[in-house]
N, CA, C and O atoms as a printed pandas DataFrame, in Angstrom:
     atom_number atom_name residue_name chain_id  residue_number  x_coord  y_coord  z_coord
0              1         N          MET        A               1    0.860   -1.180    0.000
1              2        CA          MET        A               1    0.000    0.000    0.000
2              3         C          MET        A               1    0.896    1.230    0.000
3              4         O          MET        A               1    1.820    1.338    0.807
4              5         N          ARG        A               2    0.620    2.139   -0.898
5              6        CA          ARG        A               2    1.337    3.420   -0.935
6              7         C          ARG        A               2    0.395    4.496   -0.422
7              8         O          ARG        A               2   -0.755    4.577   -0.855
8              9         N          THR        A               3    0.866    5.306    0.479
9             10        CA          THR        A               3    0.087    6.458    0.909
10            11         C          THR        A               3    0.731    7.673    0.265
11            12         O          THR        A               3    1.932    7.903    0.403
12            13         N          ILE        A               4   -0.076    8.439   -0.432
13            14        CA          ILE        A               4    0.405    9.604   -1.148
14            15         C          ILE        A               4   -0.191   10.845   -0.499
15            16         O          ILE        A               4   -1.411   10.982   -0.407
16            17         N          GLU        A               5    0.666   11.738   -0.053
17            18        CA          GLU        A               5    0.196   12.962    0.593
18            19         C          GLU        A               5    0.020   14.058   -0.448
19            20         O          GLU        A               5    0.916   14.331   -1.247
20            21         N          ILE        A               6   -1.135   14.670   -0.420
21            22        CA          ILE        A               6   -1.450   15.787   -1.313
22            23         C          ILE        A               6   -1.402   17.056   -0.484
23            24         O          ILE        A               6   -2.297   17.321    0.319
24            25         N          ASP        A               7   -0.351   17.838   -0.684
25            26        CA          ASP        A               7   -0.231   19.062    0.097
26            27         C          ASP        A               7   -0.215   20.307   -0.769
27            28         O          ASP        A               7   -0.027   21.418   -0.272
28            29         N          GLY        A               8   -0.411   20.118   -2.060
29            30        CA          GLY        A               8   -0.428   21.265   -2.954
30            31         C          GLY        A               8   -1.701   21.349   -3.770
31            32         O          GLY        A               8   -1.706   21.922   -4.859
32            33         N          GLY        A               9   -2.792   20.777   -3.247
33            34        CA          GLY        A               9   -4.072   20.842   -3.938
34            35         C          GLY        A               9   -4.083   20.077   -5.243
35            36         O          GLY        A               9   -3.378   19.081   -5.403
36            37         N          PHE        A              10   -4.897   20.555   -6.179
37            38        CA          PHE        A              10   -5.109   19.843   -7.434
38            39         C          PHE        A              10   -3.830   19.692   -8.245
39            40         O          PHE        A              10   -3.611   18.643   -8.851
40            41         N          ALA        A              11   -2.992   20.702   -8.271
41            42        CA          ALA        A              11   -1.748   20.611   -9.046
42            43         C          ALA        A              11   -0.863   19.489   -8.520
43            44         O          ALA        A              11   -0.261   18.755   -9.303
44            45         N          ASP        A              12   -0.781   19.352   -7.211
45            46        CA          ASP        A              12    0.016   18.288   -6.602
46            47         C          ASP        A              12   -0.600   16.925   -6.916
47            48         O          ASP        A              12    0.109   15.982   -7.269
48            49         N          PHE        A              13   -1.936   16.827   -6.785
49            50        CA          PHE        A              13   -2.620   15.583   -7.114
50            51         C          PHE        A              13   -2.364   15.199   -8.568
51            52         O          PHE        A              13   -2.044   14.048   -8.866
52            53         N          ARG        A              14   -2.506   16.155   -9.455
53            54        CA          ARG        A              14   -2.356   15.900  -10.888
54            55         C          ARG        A              14   -0.977   15.314  -11.204
55            56         O          ARG        A              14   -0.873   14.343  -11.954
56            57         N          THR        A              15    0.064   15.892  -10.645
57            58        CA          THR        A              15    1.428   15.418  -10.869
58            59         C          THR        A              15    1.616   14.003  -10.335
59            60         O          THR        A              15    2.138   13.132  -11.031
60            61         N          LYS        A              16    1.191   13.785   -9.103
61            62        CA          LYS        A              16    1.386   12.484   -8.473
62            63         C          LYS        A              16    0.503   11.407   -9.098
63            64         O          LYS        A              16    0.947   10.275   -9.288
64            65         N          ALA        A              17   -0.735   11.749   -9.415
65            66        CA          ALA        A              17   -1.640   10.772  -10.018
66            67         C          ALA        A              17   -1.154   10.350  -11.401
67            68         O          ALA        A              17   -1.217    9.170  -11.747
68            69         N          ALA        A              18   -0.672   11.298  -12.189
69            70        CA          ALA        A              18   -0.168   10.964  -13.524
70            71         C          ALA        A              18    1.022   10.017  -13.430
71            72         O          ALA        A              18    1.119    9.062  -14.201
72            73         N          ALA        A              19    1.921   10.275  -12.495
73            74        CA          ALA        A              19    3.094    9.407  -12.332
74            75         C          ALA        A              19    2.675    8.007  -11.913
75            76         O          ALA        A              19    3.206    7.022  -12.426
76            77         N          LEU        A              20    1.729    7.907  -10.987
77            78        CA          LEU        A              20    1.253    6.603  -10.533
78            79         C          LEU        A              20    0.521    5.861  -11.641
79            80         O          LEU        A              20    0.689    4.652  -11.797
80            81         N          ALA        A              21   -0.288    6.579  -12.410
81            82        CA          ALA        A              21   -1.021    5.954  -13.512
82            83         C          ALA        A              21   -0.059    5.450  -14.586
83            84         O          ALA        A              21   -0.274    4.377  -15.150
84            85         N          ARG        A              22    0.999    6.208  -14.876
85            86        CA          ARG        A              22    1.999    5.754  -15.845
86            87         C          ARG        A              22    2.667    4.469  -15.380
87            88         O          ARG        A              22    3.032    3.621  -16.196
88            89         N          GLU        A              23    2.825    4.326  -14.077
89            90        CA          GLU        A              23    3.405    3.105  -13.512
90            91         C          GLU        A              23    2.408    1.952  -13.533
91            92         O          GLU        A              23    2.785    0.789  -13.386
92            93         N          GLY        A              24    1.134    2.284  -13.717
93            94        CA          GLY        A              24    0.104    1.249  -13.692
94            95         C          GLY        A              24   -0.306    0.853  -12.283
95            96         O          GLY        A              24   -0.799   -0.254  -12.069
96            97         N          VAL        A              25   -0.105    1.749  -11.318
97            98        CA          VAL        A              25   -0.461    1.458   -9.931
98            99         C          VAL        A              25   -1.978    1.446   -9.806
99           100         O          VAL        A              25   -2.644    2.423  -10.147
100          101         N          ARG        A              26   -2.515    0.342   -9.319
101          102        CA          ARG        A              26   -3.968    0.198   -9.181
102          103         C          ARG        A              26   -4.490    1.074   -8.035
103          104         O          ARG        A              26   -3.788    1.289   -7.046
104          105         N          PRO        A              27   -5.716    1.574   -8.170
105          106        CA          PRO        A              27   -6.283    2.436   -7.128
106          107         C          PRO        A              27   -6.279    1.799   -5.743
107          108         O          PRO        A              27   -6.046    2.484   -4.747
108          109         N          ARG        A              28   -6.534    0.501   -5.672
109          110        CA          ARG        A              28   -6.593   -0.151   -4.354
110          111         C          ARG        A              28   -5.227   -0.227   -3.669
111          112         O          ARG        A              28   -5.140   -0.582   -2.493
112          113         N          GLU        A              29   -4.165    0.104   -4.401
113          114        CA          GLU        A              29   -2.814    0.076   -3.849
114          115         C          GLU        A              29   -2.382    1.443   -3.297
115          116         O          GLU        A              29   -1.238    1.617   -2.875
116          117         N          ILE        A              30   -3.312    2.408   -3.306
117          118        CA          ILE        A              30   -2.982    3.775   -2.910
118          119         C          ILE        A              30   -3.933    4.263   -1.823
119          120         O          ILE        A              30   -5.140    4.035   -1.888
120          121         N          ALA        A              31   -3.377    4.929   -0.835
121          122        CA          ALA        A              31   -4.174    5.661    0.152
122          123         C          ALA        A              31   -3.774    7.119    0.002
123          124         O          ALA        A              31   -2.597    7.462    0.119
124          125         N          TRP        A              32   -4.747    7.973   -0.256
125          126        CA          TRP        A              32   -4.493    9.407   -0.443
126          127         C          TRP        A              32   -4.667   10.110    0.884
127          128         O          TRP        A              32   -5.552    9.763    1.666
128          129         N          ARG        A              33   -3.830   11.091    1.139
129          130        CA          ARG        A              33   -3.901   11.812    2.407
130          131         C          ARG        A              33   -3.612   13.290    2.182
131          132         O          ARG        A              33   -2.755   13.658    1.379
132          133         N          GLU        A              34   -4.340   14.122    2.905
133          134        CA          GLU        A              34   -4.093   15.562    2.920
134          135         C          GLU        A              34   -3.557   15.923    4.296
135          136         O          GLU        A              34   -3.757   15.172    5.251
136          137         N          PRO        A              35   -2.879   17.063    4.416
137          138        CA          PRO        A              35   -2.427   17.498    5.739
138          139         C          PRO        A              35   -3.610   17.571    6.693
139          140         O          PRO        A              35   -4.731   17.849    6.267
140          141         N          GLN        A              36   -3.374   17.326    7.971
141          142        CA          GLN        A              36   -4.455   17.350    8.958
142          143         C          GLN        A              36   -5.177   18.681    8.932
143          144         O          GLN        A              36   -4.586   19.736    8.696
144          145         N          GLY        A              37   -6.479   18.597    9.182
145          146        CA          GLY        A              37   -7.295   19.805    9.158
146          147         C          GLY        A              37   -8.052   19.938    7.849
147          148         O          GLY        A              37   -9.023   20.691    7.774
148          149         N          GLU        A              38   -7.629   19.224    6.819
149          150        CA          GLU        A              38   -8.338   19.213    5.547
150          151         C          GLU        A              38   -9.008   17.858    5.416
151          152         O          GLU        A              38   -8.742   16.971    6.227
152          153         N          GLY        A              39   -9.868   17.666    4.425
153          154        CA          GLY        A              39  -10.504   16.377    4.192
154          155         C          GLY        A              39   -9.434   15.311    4.113
155          156         O          GLY        A              39   -8.531   15.409    3.281
156          157         N          THR        A              40   -9.510   14.291    4.958
157          158        CA          THR        A              40   -8.440   13.313    5.042
158          159         C          THR        A              40   -8.954   11.900    4.856
159          160         O          THR        A              40   -9.991   11.529    5.406
160          161         N          THR        A              41   -8.234   11.123    4.088
161          162        CA          THR        A              41   -8.478    9.698    3.960
162          163         C          THR        A              41   -7.249    9.017    4.538
163          164         O          THR        A              41   -6.143    9.205    4.030
164          165         N          LEU        A              42   -7.422    8.237    5.585
165          166        CA          LEU        A              42   -6.286    7.648    6.272
166          167         C          LEU        A              42   -6.019    6.223    5.828
167          168         O          LEU        A              42   -6.943    5.479    5.498
168          169         N          SER        A              43   -4.765    5.854    5.823
169          170        CA          SER        A              43   -4.332    4.490    5.576
170          171         C          SER        A              43   -2.824    4.460    5.726
171          172         O          SER        A              43   -2.207    5.489    5.998
172          173         N          MET        A              44   -2.217    3.280    5.550
173          174        CA          MET        A              44   -0.761    3.182    5.600
174          175         C          MET        A              44   -0.203    3.809    4.337
175          176         O          MET        A              44   -0.847    3.751    3.290
176          177         N          PHE        A              45    1.008    4.422    4.408
177          178        CA          PHE        A              45    1.548    5.004    3.188
178          179         C          PHE        A              45    2.991    5.436    3.256
179          180         O          PHE        A              45    3.587    5.540    4.328
180          181         N          TYR        A              46    3.539    5.684    2.078
181          182        CA          TYR        A              46    4.776    6.421    1.915
182          183         C          TYR        A              46    4.620    7.208    0.630
183          184         O          TYR        A              46    3.880    6.797   -0.264
184          185         N          GLU        A              47    5.307    8.336    0.528
185          186        CA          GLU        A              47    5.171    9.191   -0.650
186          187         C          GLU        A              47    5.947    8.623   -1.819
187          188         O          GLU        A              47    7.072    8.145   -1.670
188          189         N          VAL        A              48    5.335    8.684   -2.966
189          190        CA          VAL        A              48    5.998    8.259   -4.191
190          191         C          VAL        A              48    5.607    9.238   -5.281
191          192         O          VAL        A              48    4.419    9.447   -5.527
192          193         N          SER        A              49    6.558    9.822   -5.920
193          194        CA          SER        A              49    6.294   10.713   -7.031
194          195         C          SER        A              49    7.468   10.614   -7.999
195          196         O          SER        A              49    8.330   11.492   -8.020
196          197         N          PRO        A              50    7.509    9.525   -8.818
197          198        CA          PRO        A              50    8.649    9.339   -9.712
198          199         C          PRO        A              50    8.673   10.386  -10.815
199          200         O          PRO        A              50    7.624   10.848  -11.263
200          201         N          PRO        A              51    9.862   10.758  -11.247
201          202        CA          PRO        A              51    9.972   11.705  -12.355
202          203         C          PRO        A              51    9.344   11.119  -13.615
203          204         O          PRO        A              51    9.429    9.913  -13.849
204          205         N          ALA        A              52    8.722   11.956  -14.415
205          206        CA          ALA        A              52    8.017   11.499  -15.613
206          207         C          ALA        A              52    8.925   10.713  -16.559
207          208         O          ALA        A              52    8.466    9.770  -17.203
208          209         N          HIS        A              53   10.195   11.082  -16.656
209          210        CA          HIS        A              53   11.076   10.400  -17.601
210          211         C          HIS        A              53   11.434    8.981  -17.169
211          212         O          HIS        A              53   12.031    8.232  -17.944
212          213         N          LEU        A              54   11.076    8.601  -15.936
213          214        CA          LEU        A              54   11.362    7.251  -15.462
214          215         C          LEU        A              54   10.148    6.338  -15.514
215          216         O          LEU        A              54   10.219    5.187  -15.084
216          217         N          THR        A              55    9.050    6.831  -16.031
217          218        CA          THR        A              55    7.824    6.052  -16.030
218          219         C          THR        A              55    7.488    5.560  -17.427
219          220         O          THR        A              55    8.129    5.946  -18.404
220          221         N          GLY        A              56    6.475    4.704  -17.513
221          222        CA          GLY        A              56    6.137    4.023  -18.747
222          223         C          GLY        A              56    5.245    4.770  -19.708
223          224         O          GLY        A              56    5.722    5.599  -20.484
224          225         N          ARG        A              57    3.972    4.494  -19.669
225          226        CA          ARG        A              57    3.058    4.946  -20.708
226          227         C          ARG        A              57    2.597    6.389  -20.565
227          228         O          ARG        A              57    2.675    6.988  -19.492
228          229         N          LYS        A              58    2.116    6.928  -21.680
229          230        CA          LYS        A              58    1.600    8.295  -21.695
230          231         C          LYS        A              58    0.168    8.297  -21.165
231          232         O          LYS        A              58   -0.618    7.408  -21.489
232          233         N          ILE        A              59   -0.165    9.289  -20.356
233          234        CA          ILE        A              59   -1.504    9.428  -19.782
234          235         C          ILE        A              59   -2.186   10.619  -20.435
235          236         O          ILE        A              59   -1.670   11.736  -20.408
236          237         N          THR        A              60   -3.354   10.370  -21.024
237          238        CA          THR        A              60   -4.105   11.430  -21.689
238          239         C          THR        A              60   -5.560   11.377  -21.236
239          240         O          THR        A              60   -6.174   10.311  -21.230
240          241         N          VAL        A              61   -6.107   12.524  -20.859
241          242        CA          VAL        A              61   -7.528   12.621  -20.510
242          243         C          VAL        A              61   -8.120   13.815  -21.236
243          244         O          VAL        A              61   -7.395   14.662  -21.758
244          245         N          THR        A              62   -9.429   13.873  -21.264
245          246        CA          THR        A              62  -10.114   14.967  -21.959
246          247         C          THR        A              62  -10.081   16.244  -21.126
247          248         O          THR        A              62   -9.929   16.188  -19.905
248          249         N          PRO        A              63  -10.221   17.383  -21.776
249          250        CA          PRO        A              63  -10.320   18.643  -21.033
250          251         C          PRO        A              63  -11.522   18.650  -20.087
251          252         O          PRO        A              63  -11.465   19.257  -19.017
252          253         N          GLU        A              64  -12.598   17.985  -20.473
253          254        CA          GLU        A              64  -13.782   17.917  -19.628
254          255         C          GLU        A              64  -13.464   17.217  -18.309
255          256         O          GLU        A              64  -13.879   17.669  -17.242
256          257         N          PHE        A              65  -12.723   16.112  -18.391
257          258        CA          PHE        A              65  -12.335   15.419  -17.164
258          259         C          PHE        A              65  -11.501   16.338  -16.281
259          260         O          PHE        A              65  -11.710   16.391  -15.069
260          261         N          MET        A              66  -10.567   17.056  -16.872
261          262        CA          MET        A              66   -9.703   17.940  -16.095
262          263         C          MET        A              66  -10.517   19.024  -15.388
263          264         O          MET        A              66  -10.252   19.335  -14.227
264          265         N          ARG        A              67  -11.497   19.597  -16.070
265          266        CA          ARG        A              67  -12.333   20.640  -15.454
266          267         C          ARG        A              67  -13.133   20.072  -14.278
267          268         O          ARG        A              67  -13.203   20.679  -13.210
268          269         N          LEU        A              68  -13.733   18.899  -14.491
269          270        CA          LEU        A              68  -14.512   18.279  -13.418
270          271         C          LEU        A              68  -13.611   17.857  -12.261
271          272         O          LEU        A              68  -13.973   18.029  -11.097
272          273         N          ALA        A              69  -12.457   17.315  -12.571
273          274        CA          ALA        A              69  -11.530   16.879  -11.527
274          275         C          ALA        A              69  -11.082   18.067  -10.678
275          276         O          ALA        A              69  -10.994   17.966   -9.454
276          277         N          GLU        A              70  -10.803   19.175  -11.324
277          278        CA          GLU        A              70  -10.379   20.358  -10.571
278          279         C          GLU        A              70  -11.507   20.864   -9.677
279          280         O          GLU        A              70  -11.256   21.308   -8.557
280          281         N          ALA        A              71  -12.743   20.802  -10.159
281          282        CA          ALA        A              71  -13.886   21.224   -9.337
282          283         C          ALA        A              71  -14.026   20.314   -8.115
283          284         O          ALA        A              71  -14.266   20.799   -7.009
284          285         N          VAL        A              72  -13.878   19.010   -8.305
285          286        CA          VAL        A              72  -13.956   18.069   -7.187
286          287         C          VAL        A              72  -12.821   18.331   -6.198
287          288         O          VAL        A              72  -13.018   18.247   -4.986
288          289         N          ALA        A              73  -11.650   18.642   -6.708
289          290        CA          ALA        A              73  -10.477   18.869   -5.857
290          291         C          ALA        A              73  -10.689   20.021   -4.883
291          292         O          ALA        A              73  -10.062   20.048   -3.824
292          293         N          HIS        A              74  -11.550   20.964   -5.213
293          294        CA          HIS        A              74  -11.790   22.114   -4.339
294          295         C          HIS        A              74  -12.798   21.822   -3.234
295          296         O          HIS        A              74  -13.027   22.662   -2.363
296          297         N          SER        A              75  -13.402   20.631   -3.264
297          298        CA          SER        A              75  -14.367   20.285   -2.216
298          299         C          SER        A              75  -13.635   19.825   -0.961
299          300         O          SER        A              75  -12.442   19.524   -1.005
300          301         N          ASN        A              76  -14.345   19.772    0.144
301          302        CA          ASN        A              76  -13.772   19.280    1.402
302          303         C          ASN        A              76  -14.128   17.824    1.649
303          304         O          ASN        A              76  -13.944   17.326    2.760
304          305         N          ALA        A              77  -14.627   17.142    0.651
305          306        CA          ALA        A              77  -15.091   15.763    0.816
306          307         C          ALA        A              77  -13.939   14.803    1.099
307          308         O          ALA        A              77  -12.902   14.830    0.436
308          309         N          ASN        A              78  -14.152   13.959    2.095
309          310        CA          ASN        A              78  -13.197   12.885    2.341
310          311         C          ASN        A              78  -13.236   11.931    1.148
311          312         O          ASN        A              78  -14.303   11.674    0.590
312          313         N          GLY        A              79  -12.099   11.420    0.766
313          314        CA          GLY        A              79  -12.046   10.449   -0.302
314          315         C          GLY        A              79  -12.007   11.014   -1.701
315          316         O          GLY        A              79  -12.068   10.262   -2.674
316          317         N          LYS        A              80  -11.907   12.341   -1.821
317          318        CA          LYS        A              80  -11.941   12.943   -3.160
318          319         C          LYS        A              80  -10.755   12.512   -4.012
319          320         O          LYS        A              80  -10.915   12.289   -5.212
320          321         N          TRP        A              81   -9.557   12.388   -3.418
321          322        CA          TRP        A              81   -8.383   12.016   -4.214
322          323         C          TRP        A              81   -8.503   10.566   -4.680
323          324         O          TRP        A              81   -8.139   10.232   -5.807
324          325         N          ASP        A              82   -9.017    9.716   -3.798
325          326        CA          ASP        A              82   -9.221    8.320   -4.172
326          327         C          ASP        A              82  -10.212    8.226   -5.331
327          328         O          ASP        A              82   -9.964    7.510   -6.302
328          329         N          LEU        A              83  -11.310    8.929   -5.237
329          330        CA          LEU        A              83  -12.312    8.929   -6.303
330          331         C          LEU        A              83  -11.713    9.428   -7.615
331          332         O          LEU        A              83  -11.900    8.807   -8.661
332          333         N          LEU        A              84  -11.005   10.531   -7.560
333          334        CA          LEU        A              84  -10.411   11.087   -8.788
334          335         C          LEU        A              84   -9.391   10.131   -9.398
335          336         O          LEU        A              84   -9.340    9.975  -10.618
336          337         N          TYR        A              85   -8.584    9.493   -8.562
337          338        CA          TYR        A              85   -7.594    8.564   -9.117
338          339         C          TYR        A              85   -8.272    7.332   -9.714
339          340         O          TYR        A              85   -7.855    6.843  -10.764
340          341         N          ARG        A              86   -9.309    6.830   -9.054
341          342        CA          ARG        A              86  -10.040    5.677   -9.610
342          343         C          ARG        A              86  -10.607    6.017  -10.990
343          344         O          ARG        A              86  -10.544    5.198  -11.908
344          345         N          LEU        A              87  -11.157    7.219  -11.135
345          346        CA          LEU        A              87  -11.679    7.646  -12.433
346          347         C          LEU        A              87  -10.555    7.767  -13.460
347          348         O          LEU        A              87  -10.689    7.299  -14.591
348          349         N          LEU        A              88   -9.456    8.390  -13.068
349          350        CA          LEU        A              88   -8.310    8.528  -13.968
350          351         C          LEU        A              88   -7.814    7.158  -14.403
351          352         O          LEU        A              88   -7.547    6.939  -15.585
352          353         N          TYR        A              89   -7.688    6.240  -13.463
353          354        CA          TYR        A              89   -7.193    4.898  -13.764
354          355         C          TYR        A              89   -8.104    4.196  -14.771
355          356         O          TYR        A              89   -7.626    3.561  -15.711
356          357         N          ARG        A              90   -9.402    4.313  -14.572
357          358        CA          ARG        A              90  -10.353    3.669  -15.493
358          359         C          ARG        A              90  -10.334    4.310  -16.878
359          360         O          ARG        A              90  -10.473    3.621  -17.889
360          361         N          LEU        A              91  -10.163    5.618  -16.918
361          362        CA          LEU        A              91  -10.146    6.319  -18.208
362          363         C          LEU        A              91   -8.887    6.037  -19.017
363          364         O          LEU        A              91   -8.902    6.112  -20.246
364          365         N          THR        A              92   -7.802    5.713  -18.328
365          366        CA          THR        A              92   -6.548    5.508  -19.027
366          367         C          THR        A              92   -6.194    4.045  -19.106
367          368         O          THR        A              92   -5.158    3.690  -19.669
């Protein structure tokens, strides 16, 4: 299980999620976490954010997905990063 901390909002999520998706990391292998005080999903984890040049496949999504994902990222809902990554994983 990898726990990925999102401390830079949507931009941070986007970078880390793309790297994980290029690696083919399944959603169930990730626990997303925000700094305390924000919507938090807890689980075991360590941070992983490999450089793009060390990863495999190209990740492409529609502009519509990006707009919706950014809107979701601004919510305080617990589990938002997990939901967004599951959608990204299925789309790619």
